Amino acid sequence: MSQGNTGVTPQVVHAQACPVREVLDRVAGKWSVQIIVAAAHGPIRFTELERSIDGISRRMLTLTLRNLERDGLLTRTVHPMVPPKVEYELTPVAKELHATLLSLTDWAERHRVTIAEARAAYDAQHSPELLDA
């Protein structure tokens, strides 16, 4: 261990990063992000979510919605009618998260060419055999 890292043990890193990692794992999941983006424009019904998110199964949509509701990122409203109308809406916390996701998306768009060029340069330097294939 270098002197600059004295006292940094796996236990310290885990204790400090664990709560953050748990939250990030939930909100940065593939389906969570797509649901948050889809619900950003106001209340949305289950079937609208299902249609707007390619590749998600009904079961995975249901589980992800439940988890987002449990985490306080979505509210679920059941309107008493036949059949019942259920809508999902972002909470203020999730609206803030959505704004952060937009910033991240903007950053990715601005830097995607730079990252692609860096990858190509790295691959050319470290994996010349891949270029011959």
PDB file of C-alpha atoms in Angstrom:
ATOM      1  CA  MET A   1       0.000   0.000   0.000  1.00  0.00           C
ATOM      2  CA  SER A   2       1.438   3.441  -0.847  1.00  0.00           C
ATOM      3  CA  GLN A   3       2.002   5.976   1.906  1.00  0.00           C
ATOM      4  CA  GLY A   4      -0.615   8.274   0.393  1.00  0.00           C
ATOM      5  CA  ASN A   5      -3.241   5.600   1.002  1.00  0.00           C
ATOM      6  CA  THR A   6      -2.272   4.662   4.541  1.00  0.00           C
ATOM      7  CA  GLY A   7      -5.379   3.838   6.519  1.00  0.00           C
ATOM      8  CA  VAL A   8      -7.558   3.152   3.499  1.00  0.00           C
ATOM      9  CA  THR A   9      -8.720  -0.410   3.922  1.00  0.00           C
ATOM     10  CA  PRO A  10     -11.341  -2.345   1.993  1.00  0.00           C
ATOM     11  CA  GLN A  11     -13.569  -2.039   5.073  1.00  0.00           C
ATOM     12  CA  VAL A  12     -13.319   1.781   5.035  1.00  0.00           C
ATOM     13  CA  VAL A  13     -14.063   1.951   1.328  1.00  0.00           C
ATOM     14  CA  HIS A  14     -17.012  -0.423   1.701  1.00  0.00           C
ATOM     15  CA  ALA A  15     -18.456   1.468   4.683  1.00  0.00           C
ATOM     16  CA  GLN A  16     -18.307   4.785   2.849  1.00  0.00           C
ATOM     17  CA  ALA A  17     -19.339   3.593  -0.613  1.00  0.00           C
ATOM     18  CA  CYS A  18     -21.990   1.001   0.271  1.00  0.00           C
ATOM     19  CA  PRO A  19     -24.972   3.319   0.870  1.00  0.00           C
ATOM     20  CA  VAL A  20     -24.182   5.351  -2.239  1.00  0.00           C
ATOM     21  CA  ARG A  21     -23.601   2.251  -4.319  1.00  0.00           C
ATOM     22  CA  GLU A  22     -26.953   0.811  -3.271  1.00  0.00           C
ATOM     23  CA  VAL A  23     -28.791   3.949  -4.381  1.00  0.00           C
ATOM     24  CA  LEU A  24     -26.839   4.242  -7.629  1.00  0.00           C
ATOM     25  CA  ASP A  25     -27.409   0.583  -8.458  1.00  0.00           C
ATOM     26  CA  ARG A  26     -31.149   1.166  -8.167  1.00  0.00           C
ATOM     27  CA  VAL A  27     -31.514   4.474  -9.983  1.00  0.00           C
ATOM     28  CA  ALA A  28     -28.915   3.814 -12.664  1.00  0.00           C
ATOM     29  CA  GLY A  29     -30.368   0.453 -13.675  1.00  0.00           C
ATOM     30  CA  LYS A  30     -31.274  -0.020 -17.311  1.00  0.00           C
ATOM     31  CA  TRP A  31     -35.018  -0.171 -16.711  1.00  0.00           C
ATOM     32  CA  SER A  32     -35.149   2.448 -13.960  1.00  0.00           C
ATOM     33  CA  VAL A  33     -33.574   5.108 -16.155  1.00  0.00           C
ATOM     34  CA  GLN A  34     -35.969   4.361 -19.010  1.00  0.00           C
ATOM     35  CA  ILE A  35     -39.002   4.477 -16.717  1.00  0.00           C
ATOM     36  CA  ILE A  36     -37.876   7.780 -15.197  1.00  0.00           C
ATOM     37  CA  VAL A  37     -37.383   9.278 -18.662  1.00  0.00           C
ATOM     38  CA  ALA A  38     -40.766   7.969 -19.858  1.00  0.00           C
ATOM     39  CA  ALA A  39     -42.586   9.330 -16.797  1.00  0.00           C
ATOM     40  CA  ALA A  40     -40.837  12.724 -16.872  1.00  0.00           C
ATOM     41  CA  HIS A  41     -43.619  14.428 -18.823  1.00  0.00           C
ATOM     42  CA  GLY A  42     -46.382  13.664 -16.355  1.00  0.00           C
ATOM     43  CA  PRO A  43     -48.508  10.750 -15.206  1.00  0.00           C
ATOM     44  CA  ILE A  44     -48.195   7.629 -17.332  1.00  0.00           C
ATOM     45  CA  ARG A  45     -50.113   4.370 -17.351  1.00  0.00           C
ATOM     46  CA  PHE A  46     -48.609   0.898 -17.101  1.00  0.00           C
ATOM     47  CA  THR A  47     -49.513   0.006 -20.694  1.00  0.00           C
ATOM     48  CA  GLU A  48     -47.974   3.244 -21.985  1.00  0.00           C
ATOM     49  CA  LEU A  49     -44.760   2.421 -20.144  1.00  0.00           C
ATOM     50  CA  GLU A  50     -44.816  -1.114 -21.473  1.00  0.00           C
ATOM     51  CA  ARG A  51     -45.183   0.131 -25.055  1.00  0.00           C
ATOM     52  CA  SER A  52     -42.543   2.839 -24.732  1.00  0.00           C
ATOM     53  CA  ILE A  53     -39.754   0.667 -23.280  1.00  0.00           C
ATOM     54  CA  ASP A  54     -38.412  -1.839 -25.802  1.00  0.00           C
ATOM     55  CA  GLY A  55     -37.482  -5.238 -24.443  1.00  0.00           C
ATOM     56  CA  ILE A  56     -38.955  -4.954 -20.952  1.00  0.00           C
ATOM     57  CA  SER A  57     -41.169  -7.817 -19.810  1.00  0.00           C
ATOM     58  CA  ARG A  58     -44.369  -7.217 -17.852  1.00  0.00           C
ATOM     59  CA  ARG A  59     -42.820  -8.846 -14.819  1.00  0.00           C
ATOM     60  CA  MET A  60     -39.653  -6.723 -14.964  1.00  0.00           C
ATOM     61  CA  LEU A  61     -41.726  -3.563 -15.473  1.00  0.00           C
ATOM     62  CA  THR A  62     -43.875  -4.452 -12.459  1.00  0.00           C
ATOM     63  CA  LEU A  63     -40.844  -5.199 -10.260  1.00  0.00           C
ATOM     64  CA  THR A  64     -39.014  -2.038 -11.312  1.00  0.00           C
ATOM     65  CA  LEU A  65     -42.100   0.124 -10.747  1.00  0.00           C
ATOM     66  CA  ARG A  66     -42.522  -1.381  -7.270  1.00  0.00           C
ATOM     67  CA  ASN A  67     -38.893  -0.725  -6.413  1.00  0.00           C
ATOM     68  CA  LEU A  68     -39.043   2.857  -7.672  1.00  0.00           C
ATOM     69  CA  GLU A  69     -42.215   3.414  -5.663  1.00  0.00           C
ATOM     70  CA  ARG A  70     -40.600   1.856  -2.591  1.00  0.00           C
ATOM     71  CA  ASP A  71     -37.593   4.157  -3.006  1.00  0.00           C
ATOM     72  CA  GLY A  72     -39.850   7.211  -3.144  1.00  0.00           C
ATOM     73  CA  LEU A  73     -39.178   7.967  -6.799  1.00  0.00           C
ATOM     74  CA  LEU A  74     -42.650   7.179  -8.153  1.00  0.00           C
ATOM     75  CA  THR A  75     -46.148   7.580  -6.875  1.00  0.00           C
ATOM     76  CA  ARG A  76     -48.800   5.093  -7.925  1.00  0.00           C
ATOM     77  CA  THR A  77     -52.367   6.325  -8.161  1.00  0.00           C
ATOM     78  CA  VAL A  78     -55.298   3.955  -8.652  1.00  0.00           C
ATOM     79  CA  HIS A  79     -58.391   5.677 -10.056  1.00  0.00           C
ATOM     80  CA  PRO A  80     -61.618   3.905  -9.029  1.00  0.00           C
ATOM     81  CA  MET A  81     -63.178   2.894 -12.320  1.00  0.00           C
ATOM     82  CA  VAL A  82     -63.831  -0.314 -14.213  1.00  0.00           C
ATOM     83  CA  PRO A  83     -61.290  -1.450 -15.186  1.00  0.00           C
ATOM     84  CA  PRO A  84     -59.119   0.397 -12.662  1.00  0.00           C
ATOM     85  CA  LYS A  85     -56.891   3.087 -14.110  1.00  0.00           C
ATOM     86  CA  VAL A  86     -53.402   3.092 -12.592  1.00  0.00           C
ATOM     87  CA  GLU A  87     -50.983   5.940 -13.204  1.00  0.00           C
ATOM     88  CA  TYR A  88     -47.374   6.453 -12.212  1.00  0.00           C
ATOM     89  CA  GLU A  89     -45.820   9.848 -11.665  1.00  0.00           C
ATOM     90  CA  LEU A  90     -42.351  11.056 -10.690  1.00  0.00           C
ATOM     91  CA  THR A  91     -41.901  12.458  -7.207  1.00  0.00           C
ATOM     92  CA  PRO A  92     -39.958  15.707  -6.728  1.00  0.00           C
ATOM     93  CA  VAL A  93     -36.847  13.665  -5.893  1.00  0.00           C
ATOM     94  CA  ALA A  94     -37.168  11.738  -9.168  1.00  0.00           C
ATOM     95  CA  LYS A  95     -37.699  14.985 -11.104  1.00  0.00           C
ATOM     96  CA  GLU A  96     -34.388  16.182  -9.690  1.00  0.00           C
ATOM     97  CA  LEU A  97     -32.817  12.863 -10.721  1.00  0.00           C
ATOM     98  CA  HIS A  98     -34.262  13.296 -14.215  1.00  0.00           C
ATOM     99  CA  ALA A  99     -32.597  16.706 -14.506  1.00  0.00           C
ATOM    100  CA  THR A 100     -29.318  15.072 -13.469  1.00  0.00           C
ATOM    101  CA  LEU A 101     -29.809  12.350 -16.082  1.00  0.00           C
ATOM    102  CA  LEU A 102     -30.339  15.050 -18.712  1.00  0.00           C
ATOM    103  CA  SER A 103     -27.032  16.641 -17.684  1.00  0.00           C
ATOM    104  CA  LEU A 104     -25.303  13.271 -17.927  1.00  0.00           C
ATOM    105  CA  THR A 105     -26.863  12.635 -21.342  1.00  0.00           C
ATOM    106  CA  ASP A 106     -25.759  16.071 -22.515  1.00  0.00           C
ATOM    107  CA  TRP A 107     -22.218  15.362 -21.298  1.00  0.00           C
ATOM    108  CA  ALA A 108     -22.188  11.987 -23.084  1.00  0.00           C
ATOM    109  CA  GLU A 109     -23.390  13.575 -26.321  1.00  0.00           C
ATOM    110  CA  ARG A 110     -20.744  16.329 -26.162  1.00  0.00           C
ATOM    111  CA  HIS A 111     -17.924  13.856 -25.484  1.00  0.00           C
ATOM    112  CA  ARG A 112     -18.923  10.733 -27.411  1.00  0.00           C
ATOM    113  CA  VAL A 113     -16.571  11.472 -30.338  1.00  0.00           C
ATOM    114  CA  THR A 114     -13.655  12.138 -27.966  1.00  0.00           C
ATOM    115  CA  ILE A 115     -14.344   8.866 -26.149  1.00  0.00           C
ATOM    116  CA  ALA A 116     -14.652   6.922 -29.426  1.00  0.00           C
ATOM    117  CA  GLU A 117     -11.318   8.372 -30.595  1.00  0.00           C
ATOM    118  CA  ALA A 118      -9.648   7.523 -27.273  1.00  0.00           C
ATOM    119  CA  ARG A 119     -10.940   3.936 -27.487  1.00  0.00           C
ATOM    120  CA  ALA A 120      -9.673   3.562 -31.040  1.00  0.00           C
ATOM    121  CA  ALA A 121      -6.238   4.929 -30.064  1.00  0.00           C
ATOM    122  CA  TYR A 122      -6.079   2.656 -27.003  1.00  0.00           C
ATOM    123  CA  ASP A 123      -7.132  -0.398 -29.013  1.00  0.00           C
ATOM    124  CA  ALA A 124      -4.575   0.381 -31.743  1.00  0.00           C
ATOM    125  CA  GLN A 125      -1.802   0.686 -29.171  1.00  0.00           C
ATOM    126  CA  HIS A 126      -2.742  -2.255 -26.937  1.00  0.00           C
ATOM    127  CA  SER A 127      -4.384  -4.741 -29.271  1.00  0.00           C
ATOM    128  CA  PRO A 128      -2.732  -4.612 -32.689  1.00  0.00           C
ATOM    129  CA  GLU A 129      -3.752  -8.234 -33.299  1.00  0.00           C
ATOM    130  CA  LEU A 130      -7.423  -7.138 -33.207  1.00  0.00           C
ATOM    131  CA  LEU A 131      -6.815  -4.774 -36.125  1.00  0.00           C
ATOM    132  CA  ASP A 132      -5.531  -7.626 -38.293  1.00  0.00           C
ATOM    133  CA  ALA A 133      -8.694  -9.694 -37.839  1.00  0.00           C
TER     134      ALA A 133
END
